[in-house]
JSON list of C-alpha atoms in Angstrom, two decimals:
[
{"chain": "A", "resi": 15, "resn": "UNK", "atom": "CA", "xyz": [74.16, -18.44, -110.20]},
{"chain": "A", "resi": 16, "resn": "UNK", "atom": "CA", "xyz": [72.54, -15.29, -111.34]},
{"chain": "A", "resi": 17, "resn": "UNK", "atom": "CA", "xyz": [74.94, -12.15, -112.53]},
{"chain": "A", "resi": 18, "resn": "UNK", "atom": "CA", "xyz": [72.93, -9.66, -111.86]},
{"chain": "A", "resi": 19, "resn": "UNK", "atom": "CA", "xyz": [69.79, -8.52, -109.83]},
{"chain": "A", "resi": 20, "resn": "UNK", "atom": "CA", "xyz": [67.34, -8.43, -112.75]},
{"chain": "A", "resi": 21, "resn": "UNK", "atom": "CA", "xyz": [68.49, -11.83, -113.49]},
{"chain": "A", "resi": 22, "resn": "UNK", "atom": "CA", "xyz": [67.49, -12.90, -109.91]},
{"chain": "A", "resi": 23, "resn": "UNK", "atom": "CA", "xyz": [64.20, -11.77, -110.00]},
{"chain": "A", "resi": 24, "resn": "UNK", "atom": "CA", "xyz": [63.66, -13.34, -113.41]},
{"chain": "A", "resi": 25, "resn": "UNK", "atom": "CA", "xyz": [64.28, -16.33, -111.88]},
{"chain": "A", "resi": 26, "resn": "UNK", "atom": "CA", "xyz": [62.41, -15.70, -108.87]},
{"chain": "A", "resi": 27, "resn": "UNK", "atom": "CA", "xyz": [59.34, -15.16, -110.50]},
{"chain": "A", "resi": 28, "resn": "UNK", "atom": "CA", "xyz": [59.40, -18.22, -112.17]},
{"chain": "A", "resi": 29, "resn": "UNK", "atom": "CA", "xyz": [59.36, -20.34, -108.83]},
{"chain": "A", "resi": 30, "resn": "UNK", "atom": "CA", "xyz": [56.07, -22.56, -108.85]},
{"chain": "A", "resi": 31, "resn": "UNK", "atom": "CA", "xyz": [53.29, -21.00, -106.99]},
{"chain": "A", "resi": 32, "resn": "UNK", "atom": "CA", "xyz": [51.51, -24.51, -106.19]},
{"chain": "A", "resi": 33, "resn": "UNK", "atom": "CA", "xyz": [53.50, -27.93, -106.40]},
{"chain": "A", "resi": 34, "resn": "UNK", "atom": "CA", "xyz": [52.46, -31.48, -105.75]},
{"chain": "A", "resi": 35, "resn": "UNK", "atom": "CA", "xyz": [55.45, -33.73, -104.81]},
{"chain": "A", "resi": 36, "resn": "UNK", "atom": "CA", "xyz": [54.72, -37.38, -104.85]},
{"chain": "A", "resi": 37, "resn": "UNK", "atom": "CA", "xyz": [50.72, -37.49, -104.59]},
{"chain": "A", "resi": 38, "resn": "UNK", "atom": "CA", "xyz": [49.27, -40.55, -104.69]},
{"chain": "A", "resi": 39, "resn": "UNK", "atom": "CA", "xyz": [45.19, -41.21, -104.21]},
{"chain": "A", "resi": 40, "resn": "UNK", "atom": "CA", "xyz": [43.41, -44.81, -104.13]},
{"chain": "A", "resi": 41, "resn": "UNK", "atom": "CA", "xyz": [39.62, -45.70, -104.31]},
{"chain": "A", "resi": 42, "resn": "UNK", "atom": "CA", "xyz": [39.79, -49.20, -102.67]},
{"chain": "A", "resi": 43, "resn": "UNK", "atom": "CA", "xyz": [41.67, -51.50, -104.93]},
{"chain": "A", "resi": 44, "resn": "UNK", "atom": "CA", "xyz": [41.72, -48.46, -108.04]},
{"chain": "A", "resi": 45, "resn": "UNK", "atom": "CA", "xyz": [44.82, -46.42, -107.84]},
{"chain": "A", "resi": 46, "resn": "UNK", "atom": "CA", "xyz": [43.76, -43.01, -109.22]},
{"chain": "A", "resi": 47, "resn": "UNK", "atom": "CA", "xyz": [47.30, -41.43, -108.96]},
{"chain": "A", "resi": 48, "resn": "UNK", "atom": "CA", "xyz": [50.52, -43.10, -107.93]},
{"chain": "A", "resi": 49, "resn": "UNK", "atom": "CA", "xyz": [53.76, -40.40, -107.17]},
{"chain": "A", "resi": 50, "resn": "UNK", "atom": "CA", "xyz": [52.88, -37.95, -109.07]},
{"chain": "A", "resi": 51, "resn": "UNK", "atom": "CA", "xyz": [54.59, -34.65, -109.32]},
{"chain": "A", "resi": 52, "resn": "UNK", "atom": "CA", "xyz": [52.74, -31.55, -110.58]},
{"chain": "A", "resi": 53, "resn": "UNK", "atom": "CA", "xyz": [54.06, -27.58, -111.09]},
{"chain": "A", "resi": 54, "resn": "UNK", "atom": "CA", "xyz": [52.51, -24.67, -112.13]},
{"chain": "A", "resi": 55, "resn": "UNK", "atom": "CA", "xyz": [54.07, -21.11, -112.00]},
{"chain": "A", "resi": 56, "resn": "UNK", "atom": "CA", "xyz": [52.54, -17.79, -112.04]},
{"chain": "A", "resi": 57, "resn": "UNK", "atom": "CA", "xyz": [51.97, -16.52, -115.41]},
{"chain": "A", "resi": 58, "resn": "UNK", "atom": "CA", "xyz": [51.82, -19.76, -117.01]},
{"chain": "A", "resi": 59, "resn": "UNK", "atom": "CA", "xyz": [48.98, -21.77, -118.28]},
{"chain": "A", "resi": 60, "resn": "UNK", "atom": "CA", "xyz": [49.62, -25.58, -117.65]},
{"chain": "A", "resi": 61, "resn": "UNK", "atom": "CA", "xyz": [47.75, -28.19, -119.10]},
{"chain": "A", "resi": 62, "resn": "UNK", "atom": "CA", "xyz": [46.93, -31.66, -117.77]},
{"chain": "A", "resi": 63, "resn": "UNK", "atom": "CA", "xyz": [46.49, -34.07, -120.40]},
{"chain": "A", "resi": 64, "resn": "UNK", "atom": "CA", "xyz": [45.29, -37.78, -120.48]},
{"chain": "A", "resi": 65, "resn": "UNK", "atom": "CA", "xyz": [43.02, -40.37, -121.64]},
{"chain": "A", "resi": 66, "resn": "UNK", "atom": "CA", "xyz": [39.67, -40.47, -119.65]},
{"chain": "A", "resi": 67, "resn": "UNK", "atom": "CA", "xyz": [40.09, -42.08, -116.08]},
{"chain": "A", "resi": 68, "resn": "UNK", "atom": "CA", "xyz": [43.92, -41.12, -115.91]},
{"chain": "A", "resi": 69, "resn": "UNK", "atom": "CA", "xyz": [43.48, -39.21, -112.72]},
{"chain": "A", "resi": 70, "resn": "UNK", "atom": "CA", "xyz": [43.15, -35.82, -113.99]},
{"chain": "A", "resi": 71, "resn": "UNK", "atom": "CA", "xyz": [39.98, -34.71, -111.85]},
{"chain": "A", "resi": 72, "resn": "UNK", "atom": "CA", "xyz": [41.80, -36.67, -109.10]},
{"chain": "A", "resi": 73, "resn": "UNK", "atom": "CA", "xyz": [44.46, -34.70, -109.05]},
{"chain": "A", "resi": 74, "resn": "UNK", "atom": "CA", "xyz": [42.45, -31.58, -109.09]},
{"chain": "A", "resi": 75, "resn": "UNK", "atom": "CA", "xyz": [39.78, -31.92, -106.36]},
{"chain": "A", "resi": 76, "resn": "UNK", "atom": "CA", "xyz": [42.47, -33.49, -104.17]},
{"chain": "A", "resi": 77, "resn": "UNK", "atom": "CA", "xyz": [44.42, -29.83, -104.53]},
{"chain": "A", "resi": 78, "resn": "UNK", "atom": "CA", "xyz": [41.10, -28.85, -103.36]},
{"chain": "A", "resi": 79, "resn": "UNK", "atom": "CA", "xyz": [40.84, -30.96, -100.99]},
{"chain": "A", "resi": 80, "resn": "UNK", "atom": "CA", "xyz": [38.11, -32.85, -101.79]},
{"chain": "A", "resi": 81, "resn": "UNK", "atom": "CA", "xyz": [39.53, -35.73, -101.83]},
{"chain": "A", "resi": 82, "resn": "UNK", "atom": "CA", "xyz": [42.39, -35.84, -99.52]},
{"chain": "A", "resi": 83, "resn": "UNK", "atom": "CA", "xyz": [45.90, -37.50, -101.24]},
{"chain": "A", "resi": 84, "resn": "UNK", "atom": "CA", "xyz": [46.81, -40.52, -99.16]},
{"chain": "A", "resi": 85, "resn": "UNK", "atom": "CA", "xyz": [50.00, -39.51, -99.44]},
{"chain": "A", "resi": 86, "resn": "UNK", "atom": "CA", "xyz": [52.85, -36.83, -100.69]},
{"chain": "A", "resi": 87, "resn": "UNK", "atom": "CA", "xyz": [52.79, -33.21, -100.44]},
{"chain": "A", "resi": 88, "resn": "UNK", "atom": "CA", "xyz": [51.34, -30.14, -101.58]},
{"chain": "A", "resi": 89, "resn": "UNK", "atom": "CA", "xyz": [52.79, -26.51, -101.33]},
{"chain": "A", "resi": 90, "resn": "UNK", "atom": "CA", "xyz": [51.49, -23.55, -101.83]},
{"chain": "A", "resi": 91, "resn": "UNK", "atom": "CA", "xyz": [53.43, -20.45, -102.27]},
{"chain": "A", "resi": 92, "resn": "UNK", "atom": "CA", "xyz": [56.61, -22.55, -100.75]},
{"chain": "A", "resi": 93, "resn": "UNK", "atom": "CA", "xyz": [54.26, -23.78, -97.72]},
{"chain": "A", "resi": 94, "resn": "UNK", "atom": "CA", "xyz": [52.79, -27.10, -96.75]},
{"chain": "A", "resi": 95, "resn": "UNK", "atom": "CA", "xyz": [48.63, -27.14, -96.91]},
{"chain": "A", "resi": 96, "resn": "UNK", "atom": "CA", "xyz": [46.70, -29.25, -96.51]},
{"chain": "A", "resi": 97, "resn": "UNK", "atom": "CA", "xyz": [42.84, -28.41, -97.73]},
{"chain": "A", "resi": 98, "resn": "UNK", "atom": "CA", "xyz": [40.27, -29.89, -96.16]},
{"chain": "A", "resi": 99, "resn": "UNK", "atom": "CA", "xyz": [37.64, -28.45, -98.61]},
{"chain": "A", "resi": 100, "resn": "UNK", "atom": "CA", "xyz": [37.31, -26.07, -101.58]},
{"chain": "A", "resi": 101, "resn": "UNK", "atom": "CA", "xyz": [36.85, -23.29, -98.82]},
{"chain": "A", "resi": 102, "resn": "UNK", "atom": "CA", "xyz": [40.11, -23.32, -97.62]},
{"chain": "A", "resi": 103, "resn": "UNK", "atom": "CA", "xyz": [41.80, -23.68, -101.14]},
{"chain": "A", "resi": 104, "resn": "UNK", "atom": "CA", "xyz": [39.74, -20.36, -102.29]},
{"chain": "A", "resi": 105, "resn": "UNK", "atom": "CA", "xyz": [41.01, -18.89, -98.48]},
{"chain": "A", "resi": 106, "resn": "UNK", "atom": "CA", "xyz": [44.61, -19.54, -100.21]},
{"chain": "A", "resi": 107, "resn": "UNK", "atom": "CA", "xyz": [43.61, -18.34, -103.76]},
{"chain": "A", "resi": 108, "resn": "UNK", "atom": "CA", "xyz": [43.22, -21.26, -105.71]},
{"chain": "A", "resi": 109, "resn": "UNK", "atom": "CA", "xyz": [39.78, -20.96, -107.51]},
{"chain": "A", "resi": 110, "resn": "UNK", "atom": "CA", "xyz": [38.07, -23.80, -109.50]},
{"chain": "A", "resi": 111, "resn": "UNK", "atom": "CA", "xyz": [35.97, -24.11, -112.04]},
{"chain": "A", "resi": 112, "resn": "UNK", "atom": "CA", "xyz": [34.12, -26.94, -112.70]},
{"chain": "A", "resi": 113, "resn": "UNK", "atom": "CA", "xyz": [32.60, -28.25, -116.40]},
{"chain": "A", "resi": 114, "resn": "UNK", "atom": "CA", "xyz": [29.24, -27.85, -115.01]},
{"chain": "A", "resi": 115, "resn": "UNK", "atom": "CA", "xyz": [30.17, -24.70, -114.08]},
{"chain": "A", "resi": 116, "resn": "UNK", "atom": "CA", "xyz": [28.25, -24.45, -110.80]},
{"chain": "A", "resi": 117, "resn": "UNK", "atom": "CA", "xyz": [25.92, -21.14, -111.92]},
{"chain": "A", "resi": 118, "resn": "UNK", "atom": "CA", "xyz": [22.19, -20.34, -111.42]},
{"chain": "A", "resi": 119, "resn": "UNK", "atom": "CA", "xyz": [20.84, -20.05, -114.45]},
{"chain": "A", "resi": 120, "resn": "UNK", "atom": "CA", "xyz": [17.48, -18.05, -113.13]},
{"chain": "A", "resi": 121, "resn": "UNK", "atom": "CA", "xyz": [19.54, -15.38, -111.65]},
{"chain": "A", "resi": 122, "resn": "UNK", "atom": "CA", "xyz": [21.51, -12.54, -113.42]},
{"chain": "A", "resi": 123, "resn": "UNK", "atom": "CA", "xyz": [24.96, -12.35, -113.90]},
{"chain": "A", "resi": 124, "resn": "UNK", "atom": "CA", "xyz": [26.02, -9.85, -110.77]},
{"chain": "A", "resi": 125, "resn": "UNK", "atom": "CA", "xyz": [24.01, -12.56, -108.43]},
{"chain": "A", "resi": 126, "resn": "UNK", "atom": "CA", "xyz": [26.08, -15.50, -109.85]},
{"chain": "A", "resi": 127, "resn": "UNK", "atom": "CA", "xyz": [29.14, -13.79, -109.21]},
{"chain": "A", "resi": 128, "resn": "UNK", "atom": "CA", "xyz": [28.41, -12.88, -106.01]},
{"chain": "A", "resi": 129, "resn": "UNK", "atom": "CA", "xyz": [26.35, -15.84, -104.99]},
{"chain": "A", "resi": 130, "resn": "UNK", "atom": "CA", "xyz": [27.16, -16.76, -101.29]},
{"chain": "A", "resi": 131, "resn": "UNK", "atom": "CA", "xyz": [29.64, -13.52, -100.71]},
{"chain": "A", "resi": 132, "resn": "UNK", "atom": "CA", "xyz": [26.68, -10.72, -101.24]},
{"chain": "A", "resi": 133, "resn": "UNK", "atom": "CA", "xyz": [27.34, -7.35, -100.48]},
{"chain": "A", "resi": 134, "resn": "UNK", "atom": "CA", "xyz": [25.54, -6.00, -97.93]},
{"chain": "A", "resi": 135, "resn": "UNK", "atom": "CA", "xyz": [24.30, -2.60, -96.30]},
{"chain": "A", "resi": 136, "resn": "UNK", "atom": "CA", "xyz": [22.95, -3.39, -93.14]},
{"chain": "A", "resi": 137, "resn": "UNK", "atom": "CA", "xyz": [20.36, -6.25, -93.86]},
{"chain": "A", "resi": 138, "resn": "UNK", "atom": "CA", "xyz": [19.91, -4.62, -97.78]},
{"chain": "A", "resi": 139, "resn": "UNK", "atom": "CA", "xyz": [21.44, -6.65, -100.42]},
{"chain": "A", "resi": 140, "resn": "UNK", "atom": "CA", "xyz": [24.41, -3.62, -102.13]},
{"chain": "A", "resi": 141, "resn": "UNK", "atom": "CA", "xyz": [23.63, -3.89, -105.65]},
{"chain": "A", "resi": 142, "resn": "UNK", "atom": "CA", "xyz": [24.93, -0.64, -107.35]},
{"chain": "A", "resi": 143, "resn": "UNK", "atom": "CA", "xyz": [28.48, -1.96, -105.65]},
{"chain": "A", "resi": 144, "resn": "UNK", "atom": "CA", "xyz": [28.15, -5.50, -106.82]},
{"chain": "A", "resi": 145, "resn": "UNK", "atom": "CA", "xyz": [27.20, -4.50, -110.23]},
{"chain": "A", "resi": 146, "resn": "UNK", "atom": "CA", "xyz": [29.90, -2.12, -110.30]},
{"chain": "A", "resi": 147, "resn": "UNK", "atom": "CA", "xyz": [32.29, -4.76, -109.02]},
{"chain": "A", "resi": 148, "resn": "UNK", "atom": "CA", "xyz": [30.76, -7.30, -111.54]},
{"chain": "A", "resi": 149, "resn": "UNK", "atom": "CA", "xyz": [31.63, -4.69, -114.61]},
{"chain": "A", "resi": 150, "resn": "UNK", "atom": "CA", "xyz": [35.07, -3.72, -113.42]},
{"chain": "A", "resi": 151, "resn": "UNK", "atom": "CA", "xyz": [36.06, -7.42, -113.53]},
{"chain": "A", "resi": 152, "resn": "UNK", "atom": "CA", "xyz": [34.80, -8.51, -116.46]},
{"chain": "A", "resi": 153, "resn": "UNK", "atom": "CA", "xyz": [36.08, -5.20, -118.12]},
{"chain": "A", "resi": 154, "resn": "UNK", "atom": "CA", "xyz": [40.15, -6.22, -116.31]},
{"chain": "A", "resi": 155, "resn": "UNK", "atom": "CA", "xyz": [39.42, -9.50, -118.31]},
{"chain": "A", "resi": 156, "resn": "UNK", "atom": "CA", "xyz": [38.50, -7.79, -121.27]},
{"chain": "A", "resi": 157, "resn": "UNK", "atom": "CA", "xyz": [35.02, -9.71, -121.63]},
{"chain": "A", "resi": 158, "resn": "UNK", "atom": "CA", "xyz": [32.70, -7.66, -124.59]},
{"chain": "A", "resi": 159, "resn": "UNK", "atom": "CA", "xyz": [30.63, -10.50, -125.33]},
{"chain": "A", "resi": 160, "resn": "UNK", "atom": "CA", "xyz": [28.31, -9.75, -122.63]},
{"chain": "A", "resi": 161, "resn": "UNK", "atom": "CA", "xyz": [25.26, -6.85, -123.27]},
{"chain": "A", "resi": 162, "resn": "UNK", "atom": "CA", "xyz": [24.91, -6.52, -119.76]},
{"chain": "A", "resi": 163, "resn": "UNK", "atom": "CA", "xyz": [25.51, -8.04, -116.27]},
{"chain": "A", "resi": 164, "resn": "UNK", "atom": "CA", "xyz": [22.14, -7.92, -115.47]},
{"chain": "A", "resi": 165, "resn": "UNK", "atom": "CA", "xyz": [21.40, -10.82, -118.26]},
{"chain": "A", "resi": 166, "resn": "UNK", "atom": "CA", "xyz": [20.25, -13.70, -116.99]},
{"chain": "A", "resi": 167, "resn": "UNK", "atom": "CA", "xyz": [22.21, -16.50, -117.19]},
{"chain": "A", "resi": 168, "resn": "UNK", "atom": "CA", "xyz": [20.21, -19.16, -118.84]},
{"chain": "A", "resi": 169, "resn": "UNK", "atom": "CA", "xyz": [20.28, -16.69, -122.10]},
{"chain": "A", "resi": 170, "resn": "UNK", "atom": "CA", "xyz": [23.96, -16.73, -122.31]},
{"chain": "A", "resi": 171, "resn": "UNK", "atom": "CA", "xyz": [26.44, -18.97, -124.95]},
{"chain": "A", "resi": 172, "resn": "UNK", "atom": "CA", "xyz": [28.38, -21.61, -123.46]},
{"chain": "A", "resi": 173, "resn": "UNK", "atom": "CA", "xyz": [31.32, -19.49, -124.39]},
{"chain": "A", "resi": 174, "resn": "UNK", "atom": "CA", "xyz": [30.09, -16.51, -121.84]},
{"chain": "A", "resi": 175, "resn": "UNK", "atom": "CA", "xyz": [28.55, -18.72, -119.45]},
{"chain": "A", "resi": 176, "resn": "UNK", "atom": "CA", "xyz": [32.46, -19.80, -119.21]},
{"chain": "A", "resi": 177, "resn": "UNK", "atom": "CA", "xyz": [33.39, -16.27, -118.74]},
{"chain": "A", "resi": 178, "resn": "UNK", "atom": "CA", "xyz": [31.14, -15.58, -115.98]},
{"chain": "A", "resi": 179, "resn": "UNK", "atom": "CA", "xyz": [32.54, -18.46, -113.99]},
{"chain": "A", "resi": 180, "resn": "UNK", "atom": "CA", "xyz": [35.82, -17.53, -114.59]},
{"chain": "A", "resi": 181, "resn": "UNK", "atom": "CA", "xyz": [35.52, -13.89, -113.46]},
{"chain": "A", "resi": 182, "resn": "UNK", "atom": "CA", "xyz": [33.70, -14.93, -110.78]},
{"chain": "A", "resi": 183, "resn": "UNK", "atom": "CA", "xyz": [36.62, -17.10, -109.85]},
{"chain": "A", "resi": 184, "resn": "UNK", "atom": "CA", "xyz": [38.67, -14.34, -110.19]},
{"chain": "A", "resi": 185, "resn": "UNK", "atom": "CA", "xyz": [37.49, -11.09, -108.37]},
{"chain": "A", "resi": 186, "resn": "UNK", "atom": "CA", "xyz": [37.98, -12.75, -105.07]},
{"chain": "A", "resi": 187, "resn": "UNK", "atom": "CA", "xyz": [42.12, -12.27, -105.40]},
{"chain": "A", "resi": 188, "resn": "UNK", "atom": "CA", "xyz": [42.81, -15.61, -106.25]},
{"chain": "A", "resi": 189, "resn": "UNK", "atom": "CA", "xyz": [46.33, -16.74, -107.56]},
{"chain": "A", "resi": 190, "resn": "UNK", "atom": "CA", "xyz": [45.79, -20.28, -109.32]},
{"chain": "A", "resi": 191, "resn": "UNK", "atom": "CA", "xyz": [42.83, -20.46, -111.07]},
{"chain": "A", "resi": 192, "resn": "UNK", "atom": "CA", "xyz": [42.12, -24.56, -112.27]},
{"chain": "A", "resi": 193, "resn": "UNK", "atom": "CA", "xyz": [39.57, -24.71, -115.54]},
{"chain": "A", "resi": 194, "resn": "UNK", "atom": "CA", "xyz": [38.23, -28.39, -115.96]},
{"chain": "A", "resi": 195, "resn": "UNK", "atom": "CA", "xyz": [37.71, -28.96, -120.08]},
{"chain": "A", "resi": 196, "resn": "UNK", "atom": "CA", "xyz": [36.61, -24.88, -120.13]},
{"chain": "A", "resi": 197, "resn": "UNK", "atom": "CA", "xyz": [35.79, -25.62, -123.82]},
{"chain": "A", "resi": 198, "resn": "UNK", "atom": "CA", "xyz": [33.91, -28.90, -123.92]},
{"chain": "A", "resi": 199, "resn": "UNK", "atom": "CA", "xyz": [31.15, -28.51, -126.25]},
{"chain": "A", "resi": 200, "resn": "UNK", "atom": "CA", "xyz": [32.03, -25.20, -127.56]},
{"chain": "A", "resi": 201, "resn": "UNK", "atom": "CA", "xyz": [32.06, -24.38, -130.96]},
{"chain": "A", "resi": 202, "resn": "UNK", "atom": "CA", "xyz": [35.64, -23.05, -133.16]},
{"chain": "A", "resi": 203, "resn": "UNK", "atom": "CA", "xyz": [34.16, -19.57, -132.54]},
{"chain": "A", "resi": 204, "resn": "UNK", "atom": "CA", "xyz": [33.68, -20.10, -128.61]},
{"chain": "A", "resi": 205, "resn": "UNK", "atom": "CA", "xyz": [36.48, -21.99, -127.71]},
{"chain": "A", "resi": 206, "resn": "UNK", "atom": "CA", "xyz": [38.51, -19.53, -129.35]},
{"chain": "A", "resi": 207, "resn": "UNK", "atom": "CA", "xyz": [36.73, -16.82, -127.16]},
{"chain": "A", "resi": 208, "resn": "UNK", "atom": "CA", "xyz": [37.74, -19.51, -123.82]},
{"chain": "A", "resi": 209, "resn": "UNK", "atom": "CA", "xyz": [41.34, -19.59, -124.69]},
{"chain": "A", "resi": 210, "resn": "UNK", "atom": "CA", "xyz": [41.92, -15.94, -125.40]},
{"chain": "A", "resi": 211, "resn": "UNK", "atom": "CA", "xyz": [40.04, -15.42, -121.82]},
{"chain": "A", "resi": 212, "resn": "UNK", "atom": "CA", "xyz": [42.43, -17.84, -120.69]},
{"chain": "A", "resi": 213, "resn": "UNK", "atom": "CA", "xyz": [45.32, -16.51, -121.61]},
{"chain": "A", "resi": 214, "resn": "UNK", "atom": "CA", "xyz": [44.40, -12.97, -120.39]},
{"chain": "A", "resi": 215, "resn": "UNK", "atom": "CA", "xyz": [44.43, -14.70, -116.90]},
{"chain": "A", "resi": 216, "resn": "UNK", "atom": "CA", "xyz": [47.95, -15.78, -117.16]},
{"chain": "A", "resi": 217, "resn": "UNK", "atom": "CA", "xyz": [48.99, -12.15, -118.48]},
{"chain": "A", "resi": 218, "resn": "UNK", "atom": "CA", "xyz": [47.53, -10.84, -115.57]},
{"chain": "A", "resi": 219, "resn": "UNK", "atom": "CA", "xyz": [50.08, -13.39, -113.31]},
{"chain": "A", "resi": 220, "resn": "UNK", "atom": "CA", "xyz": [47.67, -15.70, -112.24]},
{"chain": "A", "resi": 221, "resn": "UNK", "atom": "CA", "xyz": [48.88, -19.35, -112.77]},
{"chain": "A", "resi": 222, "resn": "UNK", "atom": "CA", "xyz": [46.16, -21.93, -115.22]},
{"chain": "A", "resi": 223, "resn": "UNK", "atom": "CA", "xyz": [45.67, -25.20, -115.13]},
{"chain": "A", "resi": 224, "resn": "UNK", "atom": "CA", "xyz": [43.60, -26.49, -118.03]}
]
């Protein structure tokens, strides 16, 4: 039992922020994940490791729910959820970013981040305020690598492309953010880039999964 009051909210900061107690998901006769239990606290960066076809993406787009678990349970800040779609798991705060990374590579950086939640003055598209936004967040994440936010996307490294999904995972006050292989086929140089982004995430008290 704790002594004292810091003590207490040491260890009350360290309760899980989304949990999976249990899961299990089948394809037909292929069972993807069988009673699995899964943890991840804020502040932390938690890696899922296995050999290709162990369920890792499983496990991951049924937290989205994208694939609904056929049974067990998920929590969320000490709730039951149950997503439906990746939707409602961003309504919660759990962002995810794919390996494909899910960005338009004709349009600029501010239009990727803000594609599908455009600011708006009347029927005018707001873009002094979503470039502004755009540079505050990548500036919280310290992120120098870009010139601009007006570059276009398909000009960017695979190392900033990463960085532009990621902050635009994060400016919409999400809590969990879930990166899926953030540095396959990145270079020493890049990756190295990824996992410092990566861990400025977790010092901000968001909770990674990797």
């Amino acid at each position: 039992a704790p002594t004292s009051g810091s003590d207490e909210s040491v260890i009350m900061a360290e309760a899980p922020i989304l949990e999976c107690r249990g899961v299990s998901k089948a394809f037909g006769a292929v069972q993807a994940l069988y009673d699995v239990d899964f943890e991840v606290c804020p502040g932390e960066v938690m890696a899922l490791v296995g050999d290709n076809g162990a369920g890792k993406s499983t496990l991951i787009k049924g937290i989205a729910g994208i694939y609904p678990f056929d049974r067990g349970q998920v929590r969320y800040e000490g709730v039951d959820v149950h997503t439906s779609g990746p939707s409602e798991a961003a309504g919660l705060g759990i962002e995810i970013v794919y390996q494909d990374l899910a960005l338009a590579d004709n349009l600029d950086v501010v239009a990727n981040m803000f594609l599908g939640r455009e600011r708006k003055t009347g029927i005018i598209l707001d873009e002094v305020h979503m470039e502004e936004e755009a540079q505050a967040t990548m500036d919280s994440l310290s992120v120098t690598t870009l010139q601009s936010v007006r570059q276009v996307v398909a000009g960017l490294s695979g190392a900033q492309r990463q960085a532009v999904a990621v902050a635009k995972a994060v400016m919409w006050e999400s809590k969990v953010v879930i990166l899926d292989e953030p540095t396959a086929a990145l270079g020493v140089a890049q990756t190295r880039q990824v996992l410092d982004l990566t861990r400025r995430l977790a010092d901000r008290g968001l909770a990674v999964v990797i």
